[in-house]
mmCIF file of C-alpha atoms in Angstrom:
data_model
loop_
_atom_site.group_PDB
_atom_site.id
_atom_site.type_symbol
_atom_site.label_atom_id
_atom_site.label_comp_id
_atom_site.label_asym_id
_atom_site.label_seq_id
_atom_site.Cartn_x
_atom_site.Cartn_y
_atom_site.Cartn_z
ATOM 1 C CA MET J 8 -35.687 -53.046 4.301
ATOM 2 C CA SER J 9 -39.042 -54.042 6.879
ATOM 3 C CA THR J 10 -42.475 -56.059 5.377
ATOM 4 C CA ALA J 11 -44.560 -54.471 4.669
ATOM 5 C CA ASP J 12 -41.901 -52.207 2.368
ATOM 6 C CA ARG J 13 -41.391 -55.623 0.332
ATOM 7 C CA VAL J 14 -45.205 -56.176 0.510
ATOM 8 C CA ALA J 15 -46.225 -55.994 -3.413
ATOM 9 C CA VAL J 16 -50.226 -56.632 -2.726
ATOM 10 C CA THR J 17 -52.466 -55.734 0.297
ATOM 11 C CA PRO J 18 -55.140 -57.817 1.588
ATOM 12 C CA GLY J 19 -58.664 -57.826 1.496
ATOM 13 C CA ILE J 20 -58.619 -57.637 5.970
ATOM 14 C CA ALA J 21 -56.166 -55.058 5.983
ATOM 15 C CA ARG J 22 -58.114 -52.478 3.881
ATOM 16 C CA LEU J 23 -61.783 -53.475 6.519
ATOM 17 C CA HIS J 24 -58.604 -52.750 9.125
ATOM 18 C CA ALA J 25 -57.648 -49.424 7.578
ATOM 19 C CA SER J 26 -61.844 -49.139 6.751
ATOM 20 C CA PRO J 27 -64.249 -51.081 8.621
ATOM 21 C CA GLY J 28 -67.447 -49.502 6.937
ATOM 22 C CA LEU J 29 -66.149 -51.569 4.086
ATOM 23 C CA ALA J 30 -68.249 -54.555 6.226
ATOM 24 C CA GLY J 31 -71.180 -52.820 6.065
ATOM 25 C CA PRO J 32 -73.137 -51.963 8.977
ATOM 26 C CA GLY J 33 -74.043 -54.131 12.320
ATOM 27 C CA ARG J 34 -72.270 -56.706 14.924
ATOM 28 C CA LEU J 35 -69.774 -58.714 13.299
ATOM 29 C CA GLY J 36 -68.125 -62.387 13.227
ATOM 30 C CA LEU J 37 -65.178 -63.696 11.539
ATOM 31 C CA VAL J 38 -64.708 -66.649 9.909
ATOM 32 C CA THR J 39 -60.443 -66.953 10.797
ATOM 33 C CA ASN J 40 -57.155 -68.878 12.505
ATOM 34 C CA HIS J 41 -53.478 -68.359 12.761
ATOM 35 C CA THR J 42 -53.694 -67.457 9.145
ATOM 36 C CA GLY J 43 -55.853 -63.906 9.481
ATOM 37 C CA VAL J 44 -53.077 -61.963 9.710
ATOM 38 C CA LEU J 45 -52.064 -58.253 8.139
ATOM 39 C CA PRO J 46 -49.476 -57.391 6.366
ATOM 40 C CA ASP J 47 -47.462 -56.628 9.497
ATOM 41 C CA LEU J 48 -48.020 -60.093 11.036
ATOM 42 C CA ARG J 49 -50.505 -59.002 13.449
ATOM 43 C CA PRO J 50 -53.529 -60.750 13.500
ATOM 44 C CA ALA J 51 -56.869 -59.470 12.082
ATOM 45 C CA ALA J 52 -59.220 -59.592 15.293
ATOM 46 C CA PRO J 53 -57.319 -57.918 18.194
ATOM 47 C CA ALA J 54 -56.536 -54.865 15.410
ATOM 48 C CA LEU J 55 -59.923 -55.098 13.724
ATOM 49 C CA LEU J 56 -61.858 -54.298 17.636
ATOM 50 C CA GLU J 57 -58.429 -51.998 17.847
ATOM 51 C CA ALA J 58 -59.510 -49.619 14.819
ATOM 52 C CA GLY J 59 -62.978 -49.856 16.257
ATOM 53 C CA ALA J 60 -65.157 -52.368 14.063
ATOM 54 C CA ARG J 61 -68.254 -53.757 16.277
ATOM 55 C CA LEU J 62 -66.439 -57.558 16.177
ATOM 56 C CA VAL J 63 -68.714 -59.624 18.858
ATOM 57 C CA ALA J 64 -67.703 -63.814 17.718
ATOM 58 C CA LEU J 65 -64.795 -65.679 15.988
ATOM 59 C CA PHE J 66 -66.173 -68.868 14.107
ATOM 60 C CA GLY J 67 -62.766 -71.887 13.277
ATOM 61 C CA PRO J 68 -62.877 -74.187 10.284
ATOM 62 C CA GLU J 69 -60.416 -77.536 10.944
ATOM 63 C CA HIS J 70 -57.209 -77.677 12.233
ATOM 64 C CA GLY J 71 -59.129 -75.228 14.770
ATOM 65 C CA LEU J 72 -59.027 -71.298 15.158
ATOM 66 C CA HIS J 73 -55.218 -70.848 16.425
ATOM 67 C CA GLY J 74 -53.828 -74.157 13.296
ATOM 68 C CA THR J 75 -52.785 -76.414 16.298
ATOM 69 C CA GLU J 76 -54.958 -79.783 15.295
ATOM 70 C CA GLN J 77 -54.001 -82.584 11.963
ATOM 71 C CA ALA J 78 -56.094 -82.899 9.584
ATOM 72 C CA GLY J 79 -59.539 -83.920 10.897
ATOM 73 C CA GLU J 80 -59.608 -82.005 13.848
ATOM 74 C CA SER J 81 -60.410 -78.336 15.056
ATOM 75 C CA GLU J 82 -59.934 -76.573 18.616
ATOM 76 C CA ALA J 83 -62.653 -76.538 21.598
ATOM 77 C CA THR J 84 -64.222 -74.257 21.842
ATOM 78 C CA GLN J 85 -64.363 -71.422 24.290
ATOM 79 C CA ALA J 86 -62.754 -68.224 24.155
ATOM 80 C CA ASP J 87 -60.667 -66.682 22.321
ATOM 81 C CA PRO J 88 -58.297 -65.459 25.457
ATOM 82 C CA THR J 89 -56.515 -61.817 23.526
ATOM 83 C CA THR J 90 -59.796 -60.964 22.221
ATOM 84 C CA ASP J 91 -62.012 -62.530 25.133
ATOM 85 C CA LEU J 92 -65.123 -62.788 22.577
ATOM 86 C CA PRO J 93 -66.235 -66.056 21.314
ATOM 87 C CA VAL J 94 -65.261 -68.939 19.095
ATOM 88 C CA HIS J 95 -66.983 -70.826 17.361
ATOM 89 C CA ASP J 96 -66.397 -74.491 16.153
ATOM 90 C CA THR J 97 -67.783 -74.173 12.722
ATOM 91 C CA TYR J 98 -65.697 -77.974 10.814
ATOM 92 C CA ARG J 99 -68.508 -80.849 10.875
ATOM 93 C CA CYS J 100 -71.084 -78.049 11.025
ATOM 94 C CA SER J 101 -73.640 -77.786 8.567
ATOM 95 C CA GLY J 102 -77.542 -77.074 7.775
ATOM 96 C CA GLU J 103 -79.790 -76.429 10.538
ATOM 97 C CA ARG J 104 -77.441 -76.894 13.335
ATOM 98 C CA LEU J 105 -74.773 -73.981 11.650
ATOM 99 C CA ASP J 106 -77.950 -71.533 11.190
ATOM 100 C CA LYS J 107 -78.680 -71.546 14.666
ATOM 101 C CA LEU J 108 -75.001 -71.331 15.593
ATOM 102 C CA LEU J 109 -75.369 -67.956 13.306
ATOM 103 C CA VAL J 110 -78.485 -67.239 14.648
ATOM 104 C CA ASP J 111 -77.533 -67.659 18.553
ATOM 105 C CA SER J 112 -74.502 -65.431 18.217
ATOM 106 C CA GLY J 113 -76.135 -63.019 16.992
ATOM 107 C CA ILE J 114 -74.274 -61.152 13.904
ATOM 108 C CA ASP J 115 -75.353 -58.959 10.910
ATOM 109 C CA ALA J 116 -72.862 -59.746 9.389
ATOM 110 C CA LEU J 117 -69.401 -62.206 8.835
ATOM 111 C CA VAL J 118 -65.651 -61.703 7.664
ATOM 112 C CA TYR J 119 -64.263 -64.735 6.223
ATOM 113 C CA ASP J 120 -60.603 -64.754 5.982
ATOM 114 C CA LEU J 121 -58.915 -67.215 6.028
ATOM 115 C CA GLN J 122 -56.211 -68.577 3.505
ATOM 116 C CA ASP J 123 -56.851 -70.682 0.972
ATOM 117 C CA ILE J 124 -54.146 -72.896 -0.925
ATOM 118 C CA GLY J 125 -55.810 -73.579 -4.365
ATOM 119 C CA ALA J 126 -57.405 -76.714 -4.639
ATOM 120 C CA ARG J 127 -60.635 -77.619 -4.511
ATOM 121 C CA PHE J 128 -60.264 -80.419 -1.678
ATOM 122 C CA TYR J 129 -58.403 -78.211 0.809
ATOM 123 C CA THR J 130 -61.569 -77.850 3.270
ATOM 124 C CA TYR J 131 -61.149 -73.830 4.252
ATOM 125 C CA VAL J 132 -63.324 -72.774 0.541
ATOM 126 C CA TRP J 133 -65.802 -75.447 2.058
ATOM 127 C CA THR J 134 -66.170 -73.759 5.077
ATOM 128 C CA MET J 135 -67.018 -70.427 3.302
ATOM 129 C CA PHE J 136 -69.445 -72.585 1.391
ATOM 130 C CA ASP J 137 -71.629 -73.360 4.446
ATOM 131 C CA LEU J 138 -71.493 -71.158 6.191
ATOM 132 C CA MET J 139 -72.592 -68.892 3.043
ATOM 133 C CA VAL J 140 -75.311 -70.925 3.064
ATOM 134 C CA SER J 141 -76.432 -70.717 6.214
ATOM 135 C CA ALA J 142 -75.694 -67.028 5.351
ATOM 136 C CA ALA J 143 -78.288 -66.664 2.744
ATOM 137 C CA CYS J 144 -80.304 -68.750 4.783
ATOM 138 C CA THR J 145 -80.306 -66.388 7.421
ATOM 139 C CA GLY J 146 -80.416 -62.980 6.316
ATOM 140 C CA VAL J 147 -76.603 -63.050 7.948
ATOM 141 C CA ARG J 148 -74.966 -60.567 4.678
ATOM 142 C CA PHE J 149 -71.203 -62.788 3.938
ATOM 143 C CA VAL J 150 -68.166 -60.361 3.749
ATOM 144 C CA VAL J 151 -64.845 -62.037 1.815
ATOM 145 C CA ALA J 152 -61.785 -61.014 2.966
ATOM 146 C CA ASP J 153 -59.403 -61.537 0.082
ATOM 147 C CA ARG J 154 -56.484 -62.872 -0.553
ATOM 148 C CA PRO J 155 -54.060 -64.330 -3.741
ATOM 149 C CA ASN J 156 -53.933 -67.789 -4.682
ATOM 150 C CA PRO J 157 -50.490 -68.537 -3.705
ATOM 151 C CA LEU J 158 -50.308 -71.026 -6.597
ATOM 152 C CA GLY J 159 -50.834 -67.545 -8.716
ATOM 153 C CA GLY J 160 -54.464 -67.944 -10.835
ATOM 154 C CA LEU J 161 -53.528 -69.062 -14.437
ATOM 155 C CA VAL J 162 -53.595 -71.876 -14.480
ATOM 156 C CA SER J 163 -56.429 -74.803 -13.827
ATOM 157 C CA GLU J 164 -56.660 -78.056 -13.768
ATOM 158 C CA GLY J 165 -58.040 -81.665 -12.931
ATOM 159 C CA PRO J 166 -62.243 -82.542 -13.834
ATOM 160 C CA LEU J 167 -65.154 -80.467 -12.246
ATOM 161 C CA LEU J 168 -67.022 -82.362 -9.612
ATOM 162 C CA ASP J 169 -69.427 -84.550 -10.059
ATOM 163 C CA PRO J 170 -71.883 -83.518 -7.448
ATOM 164 C CA ALA J 171 -72.739 -87.557 -7.013
ATOM 165 C CA TRP J 172 -69.463 -87.421 -5.352
ATOM 166 C CA ALA J 173 -69.570 -84.571 -3.299
ATOM 167 C CA SER J 174 -68.495 -84.425 0.129
ATOM 168 C CA PHE J 175 -66.374 -81.979 2.634
ATOM 169 C CA VAL J 176 -63.963 -82.029 0.495
ATOM 170 C CA GLY J 177 -65.709 -80.623 -1.986
ATOM 171 C CA ARG J 178 -69.322 -79.367 -2.243
ATOM 172 C CA ALA J 179 -69.688 -78.290 -5.906
ATOM 173 C CA ALA J 180 -68.630 -77.956 -9.393
ATOM 174 C CA VAL J 181 -64.625 -76.504 -9.337
ATOM 175 C CA PRO J 182 -61.773 -77.861 -10.524
ATOM 176 C CA VAL J 183 -58.820 -79.635 -8.338
ATOM 177 C CA ARG J 184 -57.160 -76.978 -8.728
ATOM 178 C CA HIS J 185 -59.458 -74.097 -9.282
ATOM 179 C CA GLY J 186 -56.923 -71.215 -10.007
ATOM 180 C CA LEU J 187 -59.043 -68.553 -7.783
ATOM 181 C CA THR J 188 -59.118 -66.746 -4.872
ATOM 182 C CA CYS J 189 -62.072 -67.342 -2.419
ATOM 183 C CA GLY J 190 -62.984 -63.630 -3.936
ATOM 184 C CA GLU J 191 -63.660 -65.164 -6.814
ATOM 185 C CA LEU J 192 -65.090 -68.684 -6.174
ATOM 186 C CA ALA J 193 -67.481 -67.045 -3.510
ATOM 187 C CA MET J 194 -68.738 -64.949 -6.754
ATOM 188 C CA ARG J 195 -68.855 -68.108 -8.315
ATOM 189 C CA LEU J 196 -70.744 -70.365 -6.078
ATOM 190 C CA ASN J 197 -73.304 -68.400 -4.826
ATOM 191 C CA ALA J 198 -74.066 -67.450 -8.067
ATOM 192 C CA SER J 199 -74.667 -71.649 -8.727
ATOM 193 C CA ALA J 200 -74.217 -73.835 -5.783
ATOM 194 C CA VAL J 201 -75.850 -71.912 -2.942
ATOM 195 C CA PRO J 202 -78.734 -71.549 -3.934
ATOM 196 C CA GLN J 203 -79.344 -75.068 -5.063
ATOM 197 C CA VAL J 204 -78.491 -75.654 -1.339
ATOM 198 C CA ALA J 205 -80.769 -72.201 0.581
ATOM 199 C CA GLY J 206 -83.543 -71.506 -2.410
ATOM 200 C CA ILE J 207 -81.358 -68.206 -2.580
ATOM 201 C CA ALA J 208 -78.290 -66.771 -2.881
ATOM 202 C CA ALA J 209 -75.965 -65.454 -0.229
ATOM 203 C CA ASP J 210 -75.430 -61.090 0.448
ATOM 204 C CA LEU J 211 -72.433 -61.357 -0.846
ATOM 205 C CA THR J 212 -69.197 -58.222 -1.001
ATOM 206 C CA VAL J 213 -65.472 -58.749 -1.910
ATOM 207 C CA ILE J 214 -62.860 -57.426 -0.299
ATOM 208 C CA GLU J 215 -60.707 -57.702 -2.981
ATOM 209 C CA ALA J 216 -56.740 -57.710 -2.295
ATOM 210 C CA VAL J 217 -55.406 -55.073 -4.527
ATOM 211 C CA GLY J 218 -52.493 -55.545 -6.270
ATOM 212 C CA TRP J 219 -52.920 -58.614 -6.970
ATOM 213 C CA GLN J 220 -52.417 -60.427 -10.078
ATOM 214 C CA ARG J 221 -52.612 -63.636 -12.356
ATOM 215 C CA ALA J 222 -49.220 -64.652 -12.703
ATOM 216 C CA MET J 223 -48.324 -64.057 -8.729
ATOM 217 C CA ASP J 224 -47.097 -66.944 -6.477
ATOM 218 C CA ALA J 225 -46.837 -66.961 -2.904
ATOM 219 C CA GLY J 226 -44.028 -65.149 -3.274
ATOM 220 C CA ALA J 227 -44.342 -62.929 -6.603
ATOM 221 C CA THR J 228 -47.928 -60.601 -2.794
ATOM 222 C CA GLY J 229 -44.238 -59.917 -0.499
ATOM 223 C CA LEU J 230 -46.685 -61.007 2.626
ATOM 224 C CA PRO J 231 -45.190 -63.048 5.170
ATOM 225 C CA TRP J 232 -46.091 -67.043 4.162
ATOM 226 C CA VAL J 233 -48.408 -68.653 7.406
ATOM 227 C CA ALA J 234 -48.551 -72.346 6.723
ATOM 228 C CA PRO J 235 -52.276 -72.036 7.082
ATOM 229 C CA SER J 236 -52.623 -75.444 8.590
ATOM 230 C CA PRO J 237 -49.731 -78.449 10.610
ATOM 231 C CA ASN J 238 -48.978 -79.810 6.462
ATOM 232 C CA ILE J 239 -48.704 -77.242 4.606
ATOM 233 C CA PRO J 240 -45.278 -75.217 6.341
ATOM 234 C CA THR J 241 -44.489 -73.844 2.568
ATOM 235 C CA PRO J 242 -45.646 -72.802 -1.244
ATOM 236 C CA ALA J 243 -43.494 -75.243 -1.941
ATOM 237 C CA THR J 244 -45.767 -77.584 0.680
ATOM 238 C CA ALA J 245 -48.962 -76.346 -0.889
ATOM 239 C CA MET J 246 -47.978 -75.597 -5.130
ATOM 240 C CA PHE J 247 -47.339 -80.221 -4.849
ATOM 241 C CA TYR J 248 -50.509 -80.513 -2.627
ATOM 242 C CA PRO J 249 -52.957 -80.285 -5.264
ATOM 243 C CA GLY J 250 -51.586 -83.540 -6.861
ATOM 244 C CA THR J 251 -50.110 -85.656 -3.750
ATOM 245 C CA CYS J 252 -53.403 -84.677 -2.141
ATOM 246 C CA LEU J 253 -54.675 -87.662 -4.060
ATOM 247 C CA PHE J 254 -52.975 -90.374 -2.348
ATOM 248 C CA GLU J 255 -54.184 -89.431 0.373
ATOM 249 C CA GLY J 256 -57.307 -92.155 -1.319
ATOM 250 C CA THR J 257 -54.589 -94.562 -0.777
ATOM 251 C CA ASN J 258 -52.085 -97.474 0.478
ATOM 252 C CA LEU J 259 -49.462 -95.355 0.732
ATOM 253 C CA SER J 260 -47.444 -92.104 2.359
ATOM 254 C CA GLU J 261 -48.060 -88.550 1.438
ATOM 255 C CA GLY J 262 -45.580 -87.488 4.169
ATOM 256 C CA ARG J 263 -47.655 -86.597 7.027
ATOM 257 C CA GLY J 264 -45.720 -87.790 9.828
ATOM 258 C CA THR J 265 -42.787 -85.840 8.510
ATOM 259 C CA THR J 266 -40.852 -82.374 8.349
ATOM 260 C CA GLN J 267 -41.471 -83.197 4.060
ATOM 261 C CA PRO J 268 -45.464 -83.810 4.183
ATOM 262 C CA PHE J 269 -46.887 -83.816 0.090
ATOM 263 C CA GLU J 270 -43.587 -83.491 -1.440
ATOM 264 C CA ILE J 271 -41.933 -87.348 -0.604
ATOM 265 C CA VAL J 272 -44.856 -90.359 -1.017
ATOM 266 C CA GLY J 273 -43.614 -93.838 -0.098
ATOM 267 C CA ALA J 274 -44.854 -97.107 0.752
ATOM 268 C CA PRO J 275 -42.945 -100.650 2.399
ATOM 269 C CA TYR J 276 -43.598 -102.294 -1.421
ATOM 270 C CA ILE J 277 -41.764 -99.710 -3.011
ATOM 271 C CA ASP J 278 -38.544 -100.629 -4.187
ATOM 272 C CA ALA J 279 -35.883 -99.495 -6.642
ATOM 273 C CA ARG J 280 -38.229 -99.010 -10.342
ATOM 274 C CA PHE J 281 -40.130 -96.307 -8.827
ATOM 275 C CA ALA J 282 -37.747 -93.574 -9.171
ATOM 276 C CA PRO J 283 -35.826 -95.098 -12.187
ATOM 277 C CA SER J 284 -39.521 -95.147 -13.339
ATOM 278 C CA LEU J 285 -40.862 -92.205 -12.852
ATOM 279 C CA ALA J 286 -38.089 -90.013 -14.582
ATOM 280 C CA GLU J 287 -39.034 -92.983 -17.130
ATOM 281 C CA LEU J 288 -42.153 -89.951 -18.353
ATOM 282 C CA ALA J 289 -39.983 -86.602 -19.048
ATOM 283 C CA LEU J 290 -42.482 -85.240 -16.871
ATOM 284 C CA PRO J 291 -42.609 -81.465 -17.151
ATOM 285 C CA GLY J 292 -40.714 -79.551 -14.508
ATOM 286 C CA VAL J 293 -40.005 -82.405 -12.164
ATOM 287 C CA HIS J 294 -37.397 -84.953 -11.340
ATOM 288 C CA PHE J 295 -37.980 -87.293 -8.713
ATOM 289 C CA ARG J 296 -35.034 -88.889 -5.846
ATOM 290 C CA ASP J 297 -35.632 -92.041 -4.626
ATOM 291 C CA LEU J 298 -35.628 -91.757 -0.430
ATOM 292 C CA ARG J 299 -36.428 -93.958 2.681
ATOM 293 C CA TYR J 300 -38.171 -92.488 5.183
ATOM 294 C CA VAL J 301 -40.134 -93.724 8.435
ATOM 295 C CA PRO J 302 -42.963 -91.230 9.774
ATOM 296 C CA THR J 303 -44.005 -90.927 13.595
ATOM 297 C CA PHE J 304 -47.254 -90.790 13.443
ATOM 298 C CA HIS J 305 -50.168 -91.568 10.863
ATOM 299 C CA LYS J 306 -49.817 -94.015 7.679
ATOM 300 C CA HIS J 307 -46.687 -96.877 8.351
ATOM 301 C CA ALA J 308 -45.829 -94.906 11.920
ATOM 302 C CA GLY J 309 -42.731 -97.150 12.670
ATOM 303 C CA ARG J 310 -42.352 -98.031 9.923
ATOM 304 C CA PRO J 311 -39.806 -97.957 6.842
ATOM 305 C CA LEU J 312 -40.763 -97.050 3.913
ATOM 306 C CA ARG J 313 -38.880 -95.952 0.379
ATOM 307 C CA GLY J 314 -40.872 -94.446 -2.715
ATOM 308 C CA VAL J 315 -39.902 -91.168 -4.338
ATOM 309 C CA GLN J 316 -39.646 -86.807 -3.557
ATOM 310 C CA LEU J 317 -40.317 -84.234 -6.297
ATOM 311 C CA HIS J 318 -38.115 -81.441 -6.827
ATOM 312 C CA ILE J 319 -39.830 -79.103 -8.573
ATOM 313 C CA THR J 320 -37.363 -77.772 -11.179
ATOM 314 C CA ASP J 321 -39.209 -75.390 -13.387
ATOM 315 C CA ARG J 322 -42.300 -74.158 -11.070
ATOM 316 C CA GLU J 323 -44.289 -72.852 -14.229
ATOM 317 C CA ALA J 324 -43.985 -76.257 -16.360
ATOM 318 C CA PHE J 325 -45.331 -78.275 -13.174
ATOM 319 C CA ALA J 326 -48.731 -79.767 -12.834
ATOM 320 C CA PRO J 327 -49.262 -81.128 -9.760
ATOM 321 C CA VAL J 328 -52.522 -82.926 -10.903
ATOM 322 C CA ARG J 329 -51.302 -84.778 -13.863
ATOM 323 C CA THR J 330 -47.993 -85.297 -12.627
ATOM 324 C CA ALA J 331 -49.627 -87.434 -9.328
ATOM 325 C CA VAL J 332 -52.271 -89.076 -12.016
ATOM 326 C CA ALA J 333 -49.441 -89.803 -14.300
ATOM 327 C CA MET J 334 -47.671 -91.736 -10.632
ATOM 328 C CA LEU J 335 -50.444 -93.946 -9.585
ATOM 329 C CA ALA J 336 -51.084 -95.617 -12.836
ATOM 330 C CA THR J 337 -47.241 -96.209 -12.898
ATOM 331 C CA LEU J 338 -48.217 -97.798 -9.213
ATOM 332 C CA ARG J 339 -50.706 -99.952 -9.920
ATOM 333 C CA ARG J 340 -48.328 -101.022 -13.097
ATOM 334 C CA LEU J 341 -45.581 -101.757 -11.345
ATOM 335 C CA TYR J 342 -46.645 -102.890 -8.448
ATOM 336 C CA PRO J 343 -50.274 -104.008 -9.262
ATOM 337 C CA GLU J 344 -50.618 -106.734 -6.070
ATOM 338 C CA ASP J 345 -49.813 -103.992 -3.199
ATOM 339 C CA PHE J 346 -50.671 -101.014 -4.710
ATOM 340 C CA ASP J 347 -54.582 -100.308 -3.251
ATOM 341 C CA TRP J 348 -57.423 -97.634 -2.522
ATOM 342 C CA ARG J 349 -58.106 -96.573 1.013
ATOM 343 C CA THR J 350 -62.188 -96.881 1.990
ATOM 344 C CA SER J 351 -61.000 -95.063 5.209
ATOM 345 C CA ASP J 352 -62.116 -91.594 5.283
ATOM 346 C CA GLY J 353 -60.145 -90.133 7.973
ATOM 347 C CA GLY J 354 -63.633 -88.678 9.505
ATOM 348 C CA VAL J 355 -64.470 -87.035 6.397
ATOM 349 C CA GLU J 356 -68.142 -85.921 6.150
ATOM 350 C CA GLY J 357 -70.939 -87.529 3.750
ATOM 351 C CA THR J 358 -68.524 -89.868 2.587
ATOM 352 C CA ASP J 359 -70.549 -93.260 3.113
ATOM 353 C CA HIS J 360 -67.536 -95.296 3.555
ATOM 354 C CA ARG J 361 -67.079 -94.814 -0.379
ATOM 355 C CA HIS J 362 -63.029 -95.023 -2.426
ATOM 356 C CA PHE J 363 -61.541 -91.443 -0.645
ATOM 357 C CA ILE J 364 -60.117 -91.462 -4.249
ATOM 358 C CA ASP J 365 -63.780 -91.284 -5.741
ATOM 359 C CA LEU J 366 -64.440 -88.156 -3.815
ATOM 360 C CA LEU J 367 -61.089 -85.972 -3.688
ATOM 361 C CA TRP J 368 -61.088 -86.738 -7.976
ATOM 362 C CA GLY J 369 -64.223 -85.739 -7.394
ATOM 363 C CA SER J 370 -65.536 -88.931 -9.936
ATOM 364 C CA ASP J 371 -64.401 -92.796 -10.178
ATOM 365 C CA ARG J 372 -63.051 -91.901 -13.408
ATOM 366 C CA LEU J 373 -59.931 -92.178 -12.831
ATOM 367 C CA ARG J 374 -59.899 -95.450 -10.161
ATOM 368 C CA HIS J 375 -61.359 -96.870 -13.073
ATOM 369 C CA ALA J 376 -58.936 -96.249 -15.241
ATOM 370 C CA VAL J 377 -56.195 -96.451 -13.455
ATOM 371 C CA ASP J 378 -57.945 -99.861 -12.252
ATOM 372 C CA ALA J 379 -57.971 -100.948 -15.860
ATOM 373 C CA GLY J 380 -54.696 -99.659 -17.198
ATOM 374 C CA GLU J 381 -55.736 -97.439 -19.776
ATOM 375 C CA ASP J 382 -54.033 -93.687 -19.865
ATOM 376 C CA PRO J 383 -55.611 -91.001 -17.056
ATOM 377 C CA LEU J 384 -53.839 -87.882 -18.000
ATOM 378 C CA PRO J 385 -56.783 -87.245 -20.697
ATOM 379 C CA LEU J 386 -59.207 -87.056 -17.026
ATOM 380 C CA CYS J 387 -56.312 -83.903 -16.079
ATOM 381 C CA ASP J 388 -57.617 -81.592 -18.458
ATOM 382 C CA PRO J 389 -60.214 -78.878 -17.308
ATOM 383 C CA PRO J 390 -63.382 -77.807 -19.057
ATOM 384 C CA ALA J 391 -61.891 -74.106 -18.659
ATOM 385 C CA PRO J 392 -59.859 -71.567 -17.825
ATOM 386 C CA PRO J 393 -59.209 -70.729 -14.256
ATOM 387 C CA GLY J 394 -62.755 -68.734 -13.791
ATOM 388 C CA ARG J 395 -64.438 -70.135 -17.147
ATOM 389 C CA TRP J 396 -65.749 -73.002 -16.475
ATOM 390 C CA ALA J 397 -69.619 -72.167 -15.763
ATOM 391 C CA GLY J 398 -69.578 -70.254 -19.051
ATOM 392 C CA ASP J 399 -68.324 -66.172 -18.750
ATOM 393 C CA ASP J 400 -67.306 -65.741 -15.024
ATOM 394 C CA VAL J 401 -66.047 -62.606 -14.034
ATOM 395 C CA LEU J 402 -63.195 -62.529 -12.696
ATOM 396 C CA LEU J 403 -61.963 -59.774 -10.185
ATOM 397 C CA TYR J 404 -58.107 -59.777 -11.266
ATOM 398 C CA SER J 405 -56.065 -59.258 -14.925
#
């Protein structure tokens, strides 16, 4: 059986490839990276050119066009060797500088095709937002070639971001786990946050992903998995990420520098108490295994660490955000003299040396609750089901 025979979903980029006119007239730019592929794994940019699309420029996000760089980095701007098209680096680029980039590129419309993973602090959606703002300011049409949310679309977790804590890991009021596709998120942002910045909404078109239903996770789509960034190698990693990414705001390793990023956490001060204490919480859908490991880079590189590996036992019951928050509270209780929060932000724009956990969470409420010994789990409750947190938003998929 071929890959095409197993595919249940046609992503927006495949529909655009079949009908280039869906993007409208004029010269196109494509916001893409290595995840921008058709269901048969052909890269979208050369495929669109072969289909007759007037593609004149490529735009890359964090990690670069080819996805080779680690967090907080991007590849040098260059010409794409496959298409000979110019590549514009959008990472850390916003405001008037990004406006000028769009104008100088000579495009009439900008097509966005990146694989998101459903967490507010994954930066691709904020690349989308910044480009939507610039598109509104410069009169460039914005087209989202939609893709499925690999976590599914039935569940959201965590609070809305407080605008006082906005940064490139969260520009607007979105829950931690939002449960939307990029197309749905673009529609929501274009109705509120984009006009607040640009003074006008973007001229937005969403090319829907045909066949996707909200109950589908990555495996159910039949689409091939392409790691969206170096530390999200598998769909399982993506499921852990909305929770264990919060450990980036602590002095624990979140598994970077290992083959299991975001599936394991550890620190030099963890001892035999941690895994049993987590087991006593009886958190749904997850078991914790005591382990030791040595990261090759990032936090505690080269040092022996002890911690836990998270094992999902029931994907529908597992709540990544609630699980990680319970882990943070346990760490503060067991290791009050050792556990700490990071103020180093790893170079994320807009942090002003604030506690990074506050930027990830979207406010300082989680940090204060954990430090005070209060129960932080009520903070994990979402404001509403996916897409409904700001009123009766229309979802694209059922």
